[in-house]
Short mmCIF file of C-alpha atoms in Angstrom, two decimals:
data_model
loop_
_atom_site.label_atom_id
_atom_site.label_comp_id
_atom_site.label_asym_id
_atom_site.label_seq_id
_atom_site.Cartn_x
_atom_site.Cartn_y
_atom_site.Cartn_z
CA MET A 1 9.69 -19.30 -38.61
CA THR A 2 6.26 -18.88 -36.46
CA GLU A 3 5.94 -19.28 -32.58
CA PRO A 4 4.46 -22.46 -31.30
CA GLY A 5 0.92 -22.66 -31.30
CA ALA A 6 0.39 -19.24 -33.44
CA PRO A 7 -0.87 -19.59 -36.88
CA ALA A 8 1.38 -18.48 -39.84
CA ALA A 9 -1.00 -15.89 -41.13
CA GLU A 10 -0.48 -13.97 -37.56
CA THR A 11 3.00 -13.96 -38.38
CA GLN A 12 2.77 -13.25 -41.91
CA ASP A 13 0.53 -10.26 -41.12
CA ALA A 14 3.10 -9.10 -38.45
CA ALA A 15 5.87 -9.17 -41.12
CA ALA A 16 4.48 -7.37 -43.82
CA GLY A 17 3.86 -4.49 -41.43
CA GLN A 18 0.18 -5.07 -41.10
CA PRO A 19 -1.48 -5.59 -37.55
CA ALA A 20 -1.54 -9.24 -36.36
CA ILE A 21 -4.89 -11.26 -35.73
CA SER A 22 -5.60 -13.84 -33.97
CA GLY A 23 -5.79 -17.22 -35.69
CA ARG A 24 -9.37 -17.34 -35.42
CA ASP A 25 -9.68 -14.11 -37.68
CA ALA A 26 -6.93 -14.81 -39.88
CA PRO A 27 -9.31 -15.64 -43.00
CA ALA A 28 -10.97 -12.77 -42.26
CA ALA A 29 -8.66 -10.45 -41.89
CA ALA A 30 -6.71 -11.59 -45.20
CA ALA A 31 -10.02 -10.68 -47.11
CA ALA A 32 -10.52 -7.21 -45.01
CA ALA A 33 -9.04 -4.21 -46.38
CA PRO A 34 -6.07 -2.96 -44.42
CA ARG A 35 -7.77 0.04 -43.39
CA ARG A 36 -9.94 -1.89 -40.98
CA THR A 37 -7.47 -3.73 -39.96
CA SER A 38 -5.38 -0.57 -38.90
CA LEU A 39 -8.65 0.76 -37.13
CA LEU A 40 -8.81 -2.47 -35.18
CA VAL A 41 -5.69 -2.33 -33.75
CA THR A 42 -5.80 1.44 -33.04
CA LEU A 43 -8.84 1.07 -31.49
CA VAL A 44 -7.02 -1.86 -29.12
CA LEU A 45 -3.60 0.25 -28.39
CA GLY A 46 -5.32 3.59 -27.68
CA GLY A 47 -7.68 1.54 -24.87
CA LEU A 48 -4.53 0.28 -23.60
CA THR A 49 -2.91 3.89 -23.52
CA ALA A 50 -5.95 5.44 -22.47
CA LEU A 51 -6.54 2.84 -19.36
CA PRO A 52 -3.68 4.49 -16.98
CA PRO A 53 -5.32 8.21 -17.12
CA LEU A 54 -9.01 6.98 -16.65
CA SER A 55 -7.52 4.79 -13.61
CA MET A 56 -6.07 8.31 -12.17
CA ASP A 57 -8.64 10.40 -13.28
CA MET A 58 -11.87 8.79 -12.88
CA TYR A 59 -10.98 8.29 -9.34
CA LEU A 60 -10.02 12.12 -8.84
CA PRO A 61 -13.98 12.93 -7.82
CA ALA A 62 -14.44 10.41 -4.96
CA LEU A 63 -11.55 11.37 -2.90
CA PRO A 64 -13.23 12.98 -0.17
CA GLN A 65 -15.66 10.01 0.04
CA VAL A 66 -12.61 7.49 0.40
CA THR A 67 -11.41 9.87 3.22
CA ALA A 68 -14.89 9.59 4.97
CA ALA A 69 -15.74 6.14 4.34
CA LEU A 70 -12.23 4.73 5.21
CA HIS A 71 -11.80 7.38 8.35
CA SER A 72 -8.35 8.07 7.34
CA PRO A 73 -6.52 11.47 6.68
CA ALA A 74 -6.52 13.00 3.68
CA ALA A 75 -2.50 12.91 3.08
CA THR A 76 -2.92 9.03 3.79
CA VAL A 77 -5.53 8.77 0.99
CA GLN A 78 -3.84 11.01 -1.16
CA LEU A 79 -0.61 7.89 -0.97
CA THR A 80 -3.30 5.98 -3.36
CA LEU A 81 -2.37 8.29 -6.21
CA THR A 82 1.33 8.25 -5.66
CA THR A 83 1.40 4.73 -5.12
CA CYS A 84 -0.33 4.42 -8.31
CA LEU A 85 1.61 6.65 -10.40
CA ALA A 86 4.90 5.03 -8.64
CA GLY A 87 3.76 1.62 -10.09
CA MET A 88 2.89 2.82 -13.30
CA ALA A 89 6.72 3.94 -13.61
CA LEU A 90 8.11 0.84 -12.17
CA GLY A 91 6.11 -1.40 -14.01
CA GLN A 92 7.07 -0.12 -17.38
CA LEU A 93 10.76 -0.97 -16.54
CA ILE A 94 9.82 -4.36 -15.78
CA VAL A 95 7.21 -5.42 -18.17
CA GLY A 96 9.53 -4.05 -21.25
CA PRO A 97 12.01 -6.09 -21.39
CA MET A 98 10.23 -9.25 -20.39
CA SER A 99 8.15 -8.31 -23.46
CA ASP A 100 11.23 -8.01 -25.83
CA LYS A 101 12.18 -11.67 -24.49
CA TRP A 102 8.77 -13.29 -24.24
CA GLY A 103 6.78 -11.32 -27.14
CA ARG A 104 4.10 -8.83 -26.41
CA ARG A 105 1.16 -10.83 -26.43
CA ARG A 106 1.69 -13.07 -23.03
CA PRO A 107 3.45 -10.14 -21.29
CA LEU A 108 -0.09 -8.30 -21.77
CA LEU A 109 -2.41 -10.38 -21.05
CA VAL A 110 -1.12 -11.36 -17.72
CA GLY A 111 -0.71 -7.48 -16.98
CA MET A 112 -4.22 -6.94 -18.07
CA VAL A 113 -5.45 -10.14 -16.00
CA LEU A 114 -3.73 -8.94 -12.60
CA TYR A 115 -5.15 -5.02 -13.61
CA VAL A 116 -8.52 -6.68 -13.26
CA LEU A 117 -7.88 -8.37 -9.92
CA ALA A 118 -6.17 -5.40 -8.54
CA THR A 119 -8.94 -3.11 -9.87
CA ALA A 120 -11.51 -5.31 -8.34
CA LEU A 121 -9.74 -5.91 -4.81
CA CYS A 122 -9.51 -1.82 -4.83
CA ALA A 123 -13.57 -1.70 -4.62
CA PHE A 124 -13.58 -4.20 -1.71
CA ALA A 125 -10.45 -2.45 0.06
CA THR A 126 -11.48 -2.04 4.03
CA ASN A 127 -8.86 0.51 5.22
CA ALA A 128 -6.46 3.00 3.52
CA GLU A 129 -3.37 1.12 3.72
CA LEU A 130 -5.23 -2.26 1.50
CA LEU A 131 -5.95 0.43 -0.78
CA ILE A 132 -2.89 1.99 -1.12
CA ALA A 133 -1.45 -1.66 -1.71
CA PHE A 134 -3.61 -2.91 -4.35
CA ARG A 135 -3.51 0.86 -5.92
CA LEU A 136 0.33 -0.06 -6.10
CA LEU A 137 -0.34 -3.33 -8.04
CA GLN A 138 -3.05 -2.00 -10.31
CA GLY A 139 -0.35 1.12 -11.15
CA LEU A 140 2.48 -1.88 -11.71
CA ALA A 141 -0.52 -4.45 -14.13
CA GLY A 142 -1.84 -1.49 -15.92
CA ALA A 143 1.79 -0.31 -16.89
CA ALA A 144 2.08 -3.20 -19.30
CA GLY A 145 -0.70 -1.52 -21.19
CA ILE A 146 1.68 1.86 -21.70
CA VAL A 147 4.65 0.06 -22.91
CA ILE A 148 3.57 -2.56 -25.21
CA ALA A 149 1.45 -0.72 -26.79
CA ARG A 150 4.41 1.61 -27.77
CA ALA A 151 6.40 -1.29 -28.49
CA VAL A 152 3.41 -2.91 -30.49
CA VAL A 153 3.64 -0.02 -32.77
CA ARG A 154 7.20 -0.08 -33.28
CA ASP A 155 6.96 -3.28 -34.51
CA LEU A 156 4.33 -2.50 -37.20
CA TYR A 157 5.09 0.44 -38.21
CA ASP A 158 8.33 2.41 -39.64
CA GLY A 159 9.35 6.17 -40.30
CA VAL A 160 6.44 8.40 -41.83
CA ALA A 161 3.50 5.28 -41.09
CA MET A 162 4.95 5.04 -37.00
CA ALA A 163 4.66 8.96 -37.05
CA ARG A 164 1.05 9.06 -38.25
CA PHE A 165 0.11 6.26 -36.06
CA PHE A 166 1.19 8.00 -32.64
CA ALA A 167 -0.79 10.73 -33.84
CA THR A 168 -3.90 9.14 -34.28
CA LEU A 169 -3.07 7.04 -30.47
CA MET A 170 -3.20 10.94 -29.55
CA LEU A 171 -6.66 11.59 -30.35
CA ILE A 172 -7.65 8.31 -28.21
CA SER A 173 -5.78 8.84 -25.35
CA GLY A 174 -5.97 12.60 -25.20
CA VAL A 175 -9.87 12.11 -24.70
CA ALA A 176 -9.31 9.94 -21.73
CA PRO A 177 -7.81 12.82 -19.09
CA VAL A 178 -10.89 15.05 -19.78
CA ALA A 179 -13.74 12.56 -20.03
CA ALA A 180 -12.30 10.58 -16.75
CA PRO A 181 -13.39 13.06 -14.30
CA LEU A 182 -16.49 13.61 -15.57
CA LEU A 183 -17.54 10.20 -16.06
CA GLY A 184 -16.19 9.45 -11.94
CA GLY A 185 -18.31 12.63 -11.21
CA GLN A 186 -21.78 11.08 -12.80
CA ILE A 187 -20.69 7.66 -11.55
CA LEU A 188 -20.93 8.93 -7.89
CA ARG A 189 -24.15 9.93 -8.74
CA ILE A 190 -25.62 6.91 -8.62
CA THR A 191 -23.13 5.02 -6.48
CA ASP A 192 -20.20 5.32 -4.00
CA TRP A 193 -16.73 5.27 -4.27
CA ARG A 194 -16.27 1.77 -5.01
CA GLY A 195 -18.34 1.89 -7.44
CA VAL A 196 -15.74 3.62 -9.52
CA PHE A 197 -13.42 0.78 -9.32
CA VAL A 198 -16.31 -1.43 -10.38
CA VAL A 199 -16.59 0.04 -13.40
CA LEU A 200 -12.75 0.32 -13.81
CA THR A 201 -13.06 -3.49 -13.81
CA VAL A 202 -15.66 -3.70 -16.25
CA VAL A 203 -13.32 -2.01 -18.44
CA GLY A 204 -10.36 -3.73 -18.07
CA VAL A 205 -12.38 -6.86 -18.96
CA LEU A 206 -13.77 -5.91 -21.72
CA LEU A 207 -10.29 -4.51 -22.93
CA THR A 208 -8.65 -7.91 -22.14
CA LEU A 209 -11.01 -9.63 -24.17
CA LEU A 210 -10.04 -7.65 -27.03
CA VAL A 211 -6.79 -8.01 -26.69
CA TRP A 212 -7.15 -11.84 -26.26
CA ARG A 213 -9.58 -12.43 -29.15
CA ARG A 214 -7.84 -9.45 -31.75
CA LEU A 215 -4.66 -8.55 -30.74
CA GLY A 216 -2.01 -11.18 -32.03
CA GLU A 217 1.82 -11.08 -31.61
CA THR A 218 3.91 -8.72 -33.18
CA LEU A 219 7.04 -9.75 -32.37
CA PRO A 220 8.44 -12.95 -34.19
CA PRO A 221 10.78 -15.24 -32.20
CA ALA A 222 13.55 -14.70 -34.49
CA ARG A 223 13.47 -10.84 -33.41
CA ARG A 224 13.40 -11.39 -29.16
CA ARG A 225 16.41 -11.05 -26.98
CA PRO A 226 17.49 -14.08 -25.06
CA GLY A 227 18.30 -13.78 -21.38
CA GLY A 228 17.17 -12.55 -18.21
CA LEU A 229 17.84 -9.62 -15.34
CA GLY A 230 21.52 -9.07 -16.54
CA PRO A 231 20.80 -8.72 -20.48
CA ALA A 232 18.00 -6.38 -19.88
CA LEU A 233 19.87 -4.26 -17.61
CA ARG A 234 22.55 -4.28 -20.23
CA THR A 235 20.07 -3.36 -23.17
CA MET A 236 19.13 -0.58 -21.08
CA ARG A 237 22.28 0.41 -20.83
CA ASP A 238 23.52 -0.02 -23.87
CA LEU A 239 20.30 2.34 -25.64
CA LEU A 240 21.13 5.29 -22.72
CA ALA A 241 24.74 5.20 -23.59
CA ASP A 242 23.15 6.24 -27.25
CA ARG A 243 23.39 10.06 -27.40
CA ALA A 244 20.52 10.83 -29.47
CA PHE A 245 18.28 8.12 -27.69
CA SER A 246 18.67 9.77 -24.30
CA GLY A 247 18.26 12.97 -25.98
CA TYR A 248 15.19 12.00 -27.28
CA LEU A 249 14.10 10.43 -24.19
CA LEU A 250 14.81 13.55 -22.43
CA VAL A 251 12.95 16.03 -24.59
CA GLY A 252 9.81 14.09 -23.96
CA ALA A 253 10.44 13.74 -20.19
CA PHE A 254 10.80 17.25 -20.19
CA ALA A 255 7.93 18.07 -22.36
CA PHE A 256 5.70 16.11 -19.97
CA ALA A 257 6.74 17.29 -16.82
CA ALA A 258 5.47 21.17 -18.72
CA LEU A 259 2.23 19.39 -19.41
CA PHE A 260 1.94 17.77 -15.82
CA ALA A 261 3.01 21.21 -14.30
CA TYR A 262 -0.49 22.54 -15.98
CA ILE A 263 -2.47 19.44 -14.96
CA SER A 264 -1.34 19.91 -11.44
CA ALA A 265 -1.54 23.41 -11.05
CA SER A 266 -4.37 24.47 -13.20
CA PRO A 267 -7.88 23.90 -11.18
CA PHE A 268 -6.04 25.72 -8.42
CA VAL A 269 -4.82 28.84 -10.91
CA VAL A 270 -7.81 29.23 -12.91
CA GLN A 271 -10.36 28.94 -9.85
CA GLU A 272 -8.70 29.90 -6.74
CA ILE A 273 -6.28 33.21 -8.36
CA TYR A 274 -8.50 34.02 -11.63
CA GLY A 275 -12.08 33.04 -10.10
CA ALA A 276 -13.28 31.08 -12.58
CA SER A 277 -16.11 28.63 -11.52
CA PRO A 278 -15.59 24.84 -12.03
CA GLN A 279 -17.92 25.17 -14.86
CA THR A 280 -15.29 27.73 -16.52
CA PHE A 281 -12.47 25.94 -15.83
CA SER A 282 -13.79 22.58 -16.99
CA LEU A 283 -14.55 24.01 -20.20
CA LEU A 284 -10.94 25.56 -20.53
CA PHE A 285 -9.51 22.10 -19.45
CA GLY A 286 -11.99 20.39 -22.53
CA LEU A 287 -10.63 23.11 -25.07
CA ASN A 288 -6.91 22.76 -24.01
CA SER A 289 -7.24 19.15 -24.67
CA ILE A 290 -9.09 19.76 -27.79
CA GLY A 291 -6.03 21.69 -29.13
CA LEU A 292 -3.54 19.07 -28.41
CA VAL A 293 -5.34 16.77 -29.71
CA THR A 294 -6.00 18.94 -33.08
CA VAL A 295 -2.76 19.72 -33.54
CA GLY A 296 -1.70 16.21 -33.06
CA GLN A 297 -3.86 15.10 -36.09
CA ILE A 298 -2.97 17.88 -38.27
CA ASN A 299 0.69 16.73 -37.31
CA GLY A 300 -0.06 13.39 -38.38
CA LYS A 301 -2.46 14.05 -41.39
CA LEU A 302 -0.82 17.09 -43.30
CA LEU A 303 2.69 17.36 -42.01
CA VAL A 304 4.58 14.31 -41.38
CA GLY A 305 6.14 12.78 -44.36
CA ARG A 306 6.11 16.60 -46.07
CA VAL A 307 8.06 17.89 -43.07
CA GLY A 308 10.70 16.81 -41.18
CA LEU A 309 10.17 14.80 -37.89
CA GLU A 310 13.09 17.00 -36.43
CA LYS A 311 11.87 20.32 -37.54
CA VAL A 312 8.57 19.61 -36.54
CA LEU A 313 9.77 18.76 -33.02
CA GLY A 314 12.18 21.64 -33.05
CA VAL A 315 8.93 23.94 -33.80
CA GLY A 316 6.86 22.44 -31.33
CA LEU A 317 9.61 23.11 -28.74
CA VAL A 318 10.04 26.99 -29.82
CA VAL A 319 6.36 27.28 -29.50
CA ILE A 320 6.05 25.57 -25.63
CA ALA A 321 9.06 27.54 -24.44
CA LEU A 322 7.70 31.03 -25.94
CA ALA A 323 4.23 30.29 -24.53
CA ALA A 324 5.85 29.49 -21.22
CA ALA A 325 7.85 32.59 -21.28
CA ALA A 326 4.44 34.95 -22.48
CA LEU A 327 2.82 33.14 -19.36
CA LEU A 328 5.84 34.00 -16.62
CA LEU A 329 5.67 37.59 -17.84
CA LEU A 330 1.99 37.83 -17.01
CA THR A 331 1.41 35.98 -14.00
CA SER A 332 4.68 37.63 -12.73
CA GLY A 333 2.63 41.21 -13.31
CA VAL A 334 5.47 42.38 -16.20
CA PHE A 335 2.50 43.82 -17.90
CA GLY A 336 0.30 44.81 -15.08
CA LYS A 337 -2.54 42.47 -13.60
CA ALA A 338 -3.56 40.16 -15.98
CA GLY A 339 -6.74 38.46 -16.19
CA LEU A 340 -7.85 34.84 -16.97
CA VAL A 341 -8.13 35.54 -20.83
CA PRO A 342 -4.86 36.00 -21.54
CA VAL A 343 -3.55 33.35 -19.10
CA ALA A 344 -5.77 30.92 -20.51
CA ALA A 345 -4.36 31.64 -24.69
CA GLY A 346 -1.06 31.43 -23.21
CA LEU A 347 -2.08 27.60 -21.76
CA PHE A 348 -4.05 26.75 -24.41
CA VAL A 349 -0.58 27.52 -27.05
CA LEU A 350 1.41 25.61 -24.66
CA MET A 351 -0.87 22.51 -24.54
CA SER A 352 -1.63 22.79 -28.63
CA ALA A 353 2.16 22.46 -29.17
CA MET A 354 2.45 19.50 -27.44
CA GLY A 355 0.62 17.65 -30.39
CA LEU A 356 3.79 18.27 -32.18
CA VAL A 357 6.04 17.17 -29.81
CA MET A 358 4.42 14.14 -28.17
CA PRO A 359 4.12 11.93 -31.17
CA SER A 360 7.67 13.35 -32.90
CA THR A 361 9.78 12.43 -29.56
CA ASN A 362 8.00 8.98 -29.35
CA THR A 363 8.95 8.07 -33.26
CA LEU A 364 12.75 9.22 -33.27
CA ALA A 365 13.25 7.77 -30.07
CA LEU A 366 11.92 4.13 -31.46
CA LEU A 367 13.22 4.39 -34.73
CA ARG A 368 16.59 3.89 -33.19
CA THR A 369 15.75 1.06 -31.53
CA PRO A 370 13.95 -1.75 -33.63
CA HIS A 371 16.11 -3.99 -31.67
CA ALA A 372 14.79 -3.15 -28.43
CA ALA A 373 11.36 -1.73 -28.67
CA GLY A 374 9.96 -3.04 -25.22
CA SER A 375 12.72 -1.69 -23.07
CA ALA A 376 13.04 1.16 -24.86
CA SER A 377 9.36 2.00 -24.15
CA ALA A 378 10.13 1.22 -20.73
CA LEU A 379 12.47 3.96 -20.45
CA LEU A 380 10.41 6.53 -22.42
CA GLY A 381 7.44 5.71 -19.99
CA THR A 382 9.22 5.63 -16.96
CA SER A 383 11.01 9.16 -17.10
CA THR A 384 7.92 10.71 -18.65
CA PHE A 385 6.40 9.41 -15.16
CA LEU A 386 9.03 10.04 -12.55
CA LEU A 387 9.63 13.63 -14.25
CA GLY A 388 6.00 14.57 -13.91
CA ALA A 389 6.13 13.42 -10.42
CA VAL A 390 8.60 15.31 -9.80
CA ALA A 391 7.31 18.98 -11.32
CA SER A 392 3.73 18.30 -9.71
CA PRO A 393 4.79 19.38 -6.23
CA LEU A 394 6.75 22.09 -7.38
CA VAL A 395 3.67 24.37 -8.65
CA GLY A 396 2.78 25.06 -5.38
CA ILE A 397 6.14 25.97 -3.72
CA ALA A 398 5.08 29.55 -3.12
CA GLY A 399 1.81 28.95 -1.64
CA GLU A 400 -1.76 29.92 -3.34
CA ARG A 401 -1.85 33.15 -4.30
CA THR A 402 0.32 33.01 -7.22
CA ALA A 403 0.86 31.19 -10.22
CA VAL A 404 4.46 32.27 -11.11
CA PRO A 405 5.70 28.64 -10.03
CA MET A 406 3.54 26.96 -12.45
CA ALA A 407 5.19 29.47 -15.47
CA VAL A 408 8.65 28.92 -14.15
CA VAL A 409 8.65 25.15 -14.00
CA GLN A 410 6.90 25.34 -17.34
CA LEU A 411 9.83 27.64 -18.67
CA SER A 412 12.32 25.47 -17.22
CA CYS A 413 11.32 22.54 -18.66
CA ALA A 414 10.76 23.51 -21.95
CA VAL A 415 14.06 25.14 -21.71
CA LEU A 416 16.20 21.77 -21.06
CA ALA A 417 13.89 20.13 -23.45
CA LEU A 418 15.38 22.49 -26.14
CA VAL A 419 18.60 22.20 -24.89
CA SER A 420 18.77 18.37 -24.81
CA PHE A 421 17.35 18.47 -28.04
CA LEU A 422 20.20 20.53 -29.53
CA GLY A 423 22.84 19.31 -27.30
CA MET A 424 22.23 15.72 -27.41
CA CYS A 425 20.18 14.70 -30.47
CA ARG A 426 21.98 17.37 -33.00
CA PRO A 427 18.97 17.15 -35.54
CA TRP A 428 21.78 19.00 -38.20
CA GLN A 429 23.95 16.04 -37.57
CA ARG A 430 21.27 13.97 -38.51
CA LYS A 431 20.42 15.78 -41.31
CA GLU A 432 24.00 15.41 -42.50
CA GLU A 433 24.20 11.77 -41.82
CA ARG A 434 20.98 11.04 -44.33
CA THR A 435 22.46 13.46 -47.11
CA ALA A 436 25.60 11.41 -47.18
CA GLY A 437 23.72 7.90 -47.15
CA GLU A 438 21.54 9.16 -49.90
CA ARG A 439 24.67 10.39 -52.00
CA THR A 440 26.52 6.53 -51.32
CA ALA A 441 23.12 4.87 -52.16
CA ARG A 442 23.03 6.99 -55.35
#
């Protein structure tokens, strides 16, 4: 059964586990190698997941200009970041269930069009209040890319293939937070802060065209979930009632909170406390991001399929906890006054281990929810953004003279992630269930 107006080749591609292609390109896709098709979808989905970090981080170097240009206090201009982040968290709860009901393509296209309009309006904002409102709309619309990209991966892939695909997506989306501030700084050399939003608008238009022309529907009508708000809320309630799914959700959220604590505190810790130059900070930030991406690729290319996902996730969580504990000992002066090198080494290990945790968490959670991938993706995304937003202000709670709060937040999040994994996911129980199933099958 095909969606009205959709070519049969499109649905067949999705059902066969291959990325769906628009009708115009269906004949070419049929003749193309699966590798090429997968690369195309990877680039599109990678762009969708990278767009929100670009929207947040490319704008950071422009904050002083915005404050001066709009004659607003810095605290008011900071709300343009907060509202964008809040919009991304709330938007996922809205778009996820919509994509389970109407398919992935239509909500994604609507979200992308709204993103382009909101971003263009940001470039023409005449006061801080309007900019805050437009940034909220930008975050709400941009959330469609995050949540639907994960749901599309669940539609197209399963098991080991899904874990590998998530690791590949990390290669693309992991570059965005590093490149965005650098790109924003270069844009400001030739134009003002409004030019940042013009560039983001152009990026949004190009990505929308790619989605429209190249990314077909991946959720057949037979697998969609009918109903309105009530059924959507019941679906989310049922997902959260699944102890293992909720465990993976908490593991991912706490791990992201530890990561967000690093992102929020590292400029202050590296430059103000340890006296590094902005160039040294940029170098260390880039190295940590490379470590995360590299370990993610090692996970996807070498470990997945050879080592169980629960084991990979458990090892990653233990490494993060040990690195956070080492950072706490170093920053609190237990071993005397620590220099930048050991602290930077601890941060590098912690960040790199995220490459084991994040793809595994998403895969294990979505493996349990093929019937409601959009809603599940929305819950996963919203929880990470909310806990990340909570962790961010805690890292500066003791003032500007110590890095201890950052290490405390990271260690607390790592321990809570481990407790959630062991107490709720119970990986040994999953292993026993799989073993029993294999014996029954034989």
